[in-house]
Coordinates of C-alpha atoms in Angstrom, one line a residue:
Chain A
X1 CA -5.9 -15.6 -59.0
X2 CA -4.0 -13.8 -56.2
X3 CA -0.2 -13.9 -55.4
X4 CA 1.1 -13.5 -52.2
X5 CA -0.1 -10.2 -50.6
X6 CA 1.7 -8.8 -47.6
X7 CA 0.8 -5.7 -45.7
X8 CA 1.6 -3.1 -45.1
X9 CA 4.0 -2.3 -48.1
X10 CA 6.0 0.2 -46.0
X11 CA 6.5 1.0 -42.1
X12 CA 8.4 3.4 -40.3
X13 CA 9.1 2.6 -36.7
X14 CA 11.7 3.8 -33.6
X15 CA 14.2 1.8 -31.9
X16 CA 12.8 -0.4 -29.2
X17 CA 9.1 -0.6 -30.5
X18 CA 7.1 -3.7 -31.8
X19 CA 5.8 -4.6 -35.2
X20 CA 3.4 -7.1 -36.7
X21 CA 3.8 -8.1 -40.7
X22 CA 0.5 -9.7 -42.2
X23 CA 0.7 -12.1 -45.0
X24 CA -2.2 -14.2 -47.2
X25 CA -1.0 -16.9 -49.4
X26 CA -1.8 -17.8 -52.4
X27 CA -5.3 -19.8 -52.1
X28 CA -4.5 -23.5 -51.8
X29 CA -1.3 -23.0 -50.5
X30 CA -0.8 -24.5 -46.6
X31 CA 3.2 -23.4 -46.4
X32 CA 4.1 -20.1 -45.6
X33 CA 8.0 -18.9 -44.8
X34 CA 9.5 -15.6 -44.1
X35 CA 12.4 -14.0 -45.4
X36 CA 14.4 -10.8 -44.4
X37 CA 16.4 -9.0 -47.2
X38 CA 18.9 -6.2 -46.3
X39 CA 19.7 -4.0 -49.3
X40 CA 22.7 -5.4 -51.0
X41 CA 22.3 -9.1 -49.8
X42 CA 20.0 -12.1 -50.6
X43 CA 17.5 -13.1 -48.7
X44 CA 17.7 -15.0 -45.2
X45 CA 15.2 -17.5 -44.0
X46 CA 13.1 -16.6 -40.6
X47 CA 10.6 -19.1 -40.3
X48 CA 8.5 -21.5 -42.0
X49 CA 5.1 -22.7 -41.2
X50 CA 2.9 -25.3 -42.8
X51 CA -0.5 -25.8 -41.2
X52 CA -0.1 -24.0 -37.6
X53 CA 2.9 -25.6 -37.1
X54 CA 6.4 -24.1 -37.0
X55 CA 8.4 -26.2 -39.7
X56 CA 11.8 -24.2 -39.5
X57 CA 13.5 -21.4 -38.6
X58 CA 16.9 -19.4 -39.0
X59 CA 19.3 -17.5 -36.8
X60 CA 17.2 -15.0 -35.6
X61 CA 16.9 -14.2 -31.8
X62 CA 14.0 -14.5 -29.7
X63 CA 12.4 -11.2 -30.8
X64 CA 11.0 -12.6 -33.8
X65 CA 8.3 -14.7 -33.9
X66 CA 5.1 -15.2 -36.0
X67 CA 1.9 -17.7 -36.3
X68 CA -0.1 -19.1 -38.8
X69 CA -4.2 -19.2 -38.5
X70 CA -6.9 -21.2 -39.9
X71 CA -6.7 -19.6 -43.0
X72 CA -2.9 -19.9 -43.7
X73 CA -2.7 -16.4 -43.4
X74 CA 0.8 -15.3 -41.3
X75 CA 2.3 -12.8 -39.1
X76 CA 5.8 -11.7 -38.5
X77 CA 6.4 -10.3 -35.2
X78 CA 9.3 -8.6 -34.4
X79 CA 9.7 -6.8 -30.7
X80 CA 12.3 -4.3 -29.6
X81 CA 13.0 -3.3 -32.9
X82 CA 17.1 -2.5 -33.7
X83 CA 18.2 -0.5 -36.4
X84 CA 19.5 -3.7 -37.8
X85 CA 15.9 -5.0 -38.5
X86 CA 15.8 -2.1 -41.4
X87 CA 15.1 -4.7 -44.4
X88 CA 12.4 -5.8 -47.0
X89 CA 10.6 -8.7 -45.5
X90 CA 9.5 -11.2 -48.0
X91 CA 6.4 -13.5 -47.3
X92 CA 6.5 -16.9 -49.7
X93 CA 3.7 -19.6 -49.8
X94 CA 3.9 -23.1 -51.9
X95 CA 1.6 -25.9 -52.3
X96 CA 3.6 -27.9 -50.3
X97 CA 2.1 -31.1 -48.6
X98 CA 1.6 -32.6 -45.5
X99 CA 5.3 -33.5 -45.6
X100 CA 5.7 -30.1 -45.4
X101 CA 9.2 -29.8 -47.7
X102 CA 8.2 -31.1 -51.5
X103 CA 9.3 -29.3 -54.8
X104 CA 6.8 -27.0 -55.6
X105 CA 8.5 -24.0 -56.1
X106 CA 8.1 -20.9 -53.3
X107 CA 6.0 -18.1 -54.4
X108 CA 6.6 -14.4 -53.0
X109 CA 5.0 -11.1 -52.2
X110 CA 6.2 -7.5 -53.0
X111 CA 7.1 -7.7 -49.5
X112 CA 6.6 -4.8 -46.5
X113 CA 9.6 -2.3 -45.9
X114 CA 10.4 -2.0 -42.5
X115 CA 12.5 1.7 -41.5
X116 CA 14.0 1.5 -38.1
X117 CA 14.8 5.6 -37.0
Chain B
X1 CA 26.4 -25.1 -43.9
X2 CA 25.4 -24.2 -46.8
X3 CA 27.3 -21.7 -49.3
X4 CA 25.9 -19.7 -52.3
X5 CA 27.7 -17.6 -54.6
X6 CA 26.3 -15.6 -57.6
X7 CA 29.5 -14.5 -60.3
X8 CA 29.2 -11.7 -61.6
X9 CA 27.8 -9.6 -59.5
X10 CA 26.8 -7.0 -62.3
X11 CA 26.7 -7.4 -65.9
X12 CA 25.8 -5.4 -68.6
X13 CA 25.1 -6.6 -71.9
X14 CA 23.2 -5.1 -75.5
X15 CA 20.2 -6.3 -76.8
X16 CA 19.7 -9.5 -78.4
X17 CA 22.9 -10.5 -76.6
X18 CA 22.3 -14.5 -75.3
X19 CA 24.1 -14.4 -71.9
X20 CA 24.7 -16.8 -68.8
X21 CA 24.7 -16.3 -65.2
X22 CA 26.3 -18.7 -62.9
X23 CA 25.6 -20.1 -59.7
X24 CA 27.3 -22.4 -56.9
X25 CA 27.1 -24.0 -53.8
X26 CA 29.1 -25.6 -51.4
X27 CA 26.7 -28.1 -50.1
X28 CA 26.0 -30.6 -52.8
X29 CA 22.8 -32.4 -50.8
X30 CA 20.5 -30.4 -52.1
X31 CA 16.5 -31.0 -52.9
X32 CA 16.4 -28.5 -55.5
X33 CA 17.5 -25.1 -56.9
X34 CA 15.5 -22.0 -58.0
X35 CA 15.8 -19.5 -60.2
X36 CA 14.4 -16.0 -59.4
X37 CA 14.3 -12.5 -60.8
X38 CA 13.7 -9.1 -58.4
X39 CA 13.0 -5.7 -60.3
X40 CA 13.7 -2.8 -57.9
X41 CA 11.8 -2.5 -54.8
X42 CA 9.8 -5.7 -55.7
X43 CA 9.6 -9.5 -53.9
X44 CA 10.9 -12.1 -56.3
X45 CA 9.4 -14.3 -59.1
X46 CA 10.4 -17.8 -59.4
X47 CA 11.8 -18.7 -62.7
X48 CA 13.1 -22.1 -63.1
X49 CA 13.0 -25.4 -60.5
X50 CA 15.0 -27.6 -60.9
X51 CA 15.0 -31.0 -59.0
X52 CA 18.4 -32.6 -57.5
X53 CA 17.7 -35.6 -59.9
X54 CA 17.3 -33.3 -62.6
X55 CA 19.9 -31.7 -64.9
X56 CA 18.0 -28.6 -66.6
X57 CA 14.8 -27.1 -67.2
X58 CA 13.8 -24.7 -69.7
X59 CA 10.9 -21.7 -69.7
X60 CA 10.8 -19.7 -72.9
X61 CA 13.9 -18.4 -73.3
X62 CA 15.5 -19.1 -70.2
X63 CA 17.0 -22.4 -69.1
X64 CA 18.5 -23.5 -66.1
X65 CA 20.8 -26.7 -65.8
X66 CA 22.5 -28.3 -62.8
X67 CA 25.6 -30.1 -61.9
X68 CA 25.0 -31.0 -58.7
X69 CA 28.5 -33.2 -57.9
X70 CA 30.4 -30.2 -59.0
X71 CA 28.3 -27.6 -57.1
X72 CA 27.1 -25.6 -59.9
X73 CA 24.1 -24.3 -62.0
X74 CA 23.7 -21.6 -65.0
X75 CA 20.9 -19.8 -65.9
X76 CA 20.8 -19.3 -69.8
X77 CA 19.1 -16.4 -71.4
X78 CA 18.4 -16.0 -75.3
X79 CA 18.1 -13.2 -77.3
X80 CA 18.0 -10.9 -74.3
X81 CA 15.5 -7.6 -74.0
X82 CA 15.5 -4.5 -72.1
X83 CA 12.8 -5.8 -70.4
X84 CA 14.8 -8.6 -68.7
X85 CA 16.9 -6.4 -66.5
X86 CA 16.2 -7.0 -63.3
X87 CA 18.9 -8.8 -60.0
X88 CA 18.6 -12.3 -60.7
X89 CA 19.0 -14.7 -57.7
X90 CA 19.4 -18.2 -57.1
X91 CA 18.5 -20.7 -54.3
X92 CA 19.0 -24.1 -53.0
X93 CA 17.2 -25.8 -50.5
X94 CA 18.1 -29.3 -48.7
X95 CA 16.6 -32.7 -47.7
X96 CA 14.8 -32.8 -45.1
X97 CA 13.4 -30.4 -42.4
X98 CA 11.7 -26.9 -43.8
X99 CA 11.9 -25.3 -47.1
X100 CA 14.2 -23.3 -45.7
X101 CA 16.1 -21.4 -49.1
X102 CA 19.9 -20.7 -49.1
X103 CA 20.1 -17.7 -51.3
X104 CA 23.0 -16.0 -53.1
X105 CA 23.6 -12.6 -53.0
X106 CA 22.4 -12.1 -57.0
X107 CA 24.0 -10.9 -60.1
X108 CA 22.2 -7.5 -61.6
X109 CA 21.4 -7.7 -65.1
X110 CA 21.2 -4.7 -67.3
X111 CA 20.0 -5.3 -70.9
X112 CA 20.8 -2.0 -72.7
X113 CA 18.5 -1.2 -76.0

């Protein structure tokens, strides 16, 4: 079966221009969160979404944002892009239900690298 | 809020060495803690699960235990190989709300043949 697949793997963009991250889960899997990871650090929690619905989210600002669709498929939006938003950005789905927190364990993608110039 | 620290942050060991890497938290209301290993320029694999009520799980020749009133968990490895050099990283997530994870920062294994 598939993992997590995230696209595209890598993205160069300038200061002050918008991006859109893509993510599938793994089949089965309603929960999807997204990560950011800055070389050196762990990774910090963007948002969560379990079936449409926005579920949690970290302390990002307002130009980040992202959906979830029918499928469980996600996107990670990210306007007026900041050298600062240079990171790895990791997309995890579980098989979490309808409570949407449980203890299946998160499973993630190879993730997109994201260049700010 | 929530607190986690990864000691050491490097460690190099020979082959066949069996090794620990430790793990804590400041929070001790947690739901559960995971185990996870990155290899350079990759997303993460999860390990080991463990469950607040639970005190360790084993995979192979890893296991993870948990002492969640004094804040702490170890990942155990046996009989390390080269090919189990990678950053390894744990995370904790709490009651409640998302699945939000609280990572640490990772320690960087090098298994040298």
């Amino acid at each position: 079966d598939a993992g997590v697949t995230q696209s595209p793997t890598h993205l160069i963009k300038t200061r002050g221009q918008q991006v859109t991250l893509r993510c599938s889960p793994i089949s089965g899997h309603k929960s999807v969160s997204w990560y950011q990871q800055v070389l050196g650090q762990g990774p910090q929690f963007i948002f969560q979404y379990y079936e449409k619905e926005e579920r949690g989210r970290g302390n990002f600002p307002d130009r980040f944002s992202a959906r979830q669709f029918p499928n469980y498929s996600s996107e990670l939006n990210v306007n007026a892009l900041l050298l600062g938003d240079s990171a790895l950005y990791l997309c995890a789905s579980s098989a979490t239900g309808p409570g949407g927190h449980s203890n299946q364990p998160q499973h993630f993608g190879d993730g997109t690298r994201l260049s700010i110039l | 809020k929530q607190e986690v620290t990864q000691i050491p942050a490097a460690l190099s060991v020979p082959e066949g060495e069996n090794l620990v890497l430790n793990c804590s938290f400041t929070d001790s209301a947690i739901y559960n803690l995971q185990w996870f290993r990155q290899d350079p320029g990759k997303g993460l694999t999860s390990l080991l699960l463990i469950q607040s009520s639970q005190r360790e799980q084993t995979s192979g020749r890893l296991n993870a235990s948990l002492d969640k009133s004094s804040g702490r968990s170890t990942l155990y490895i046996a009989a390390s190989q080269p090919g189990d050099s990678a950053t390894y990283l744990c995370a904790v997530s709490r009651p409640g709300g998302s699945e939000k994870l609280v990572f640490g920062k990772g320690t960087k294994l090098t298994v040298n043949p």
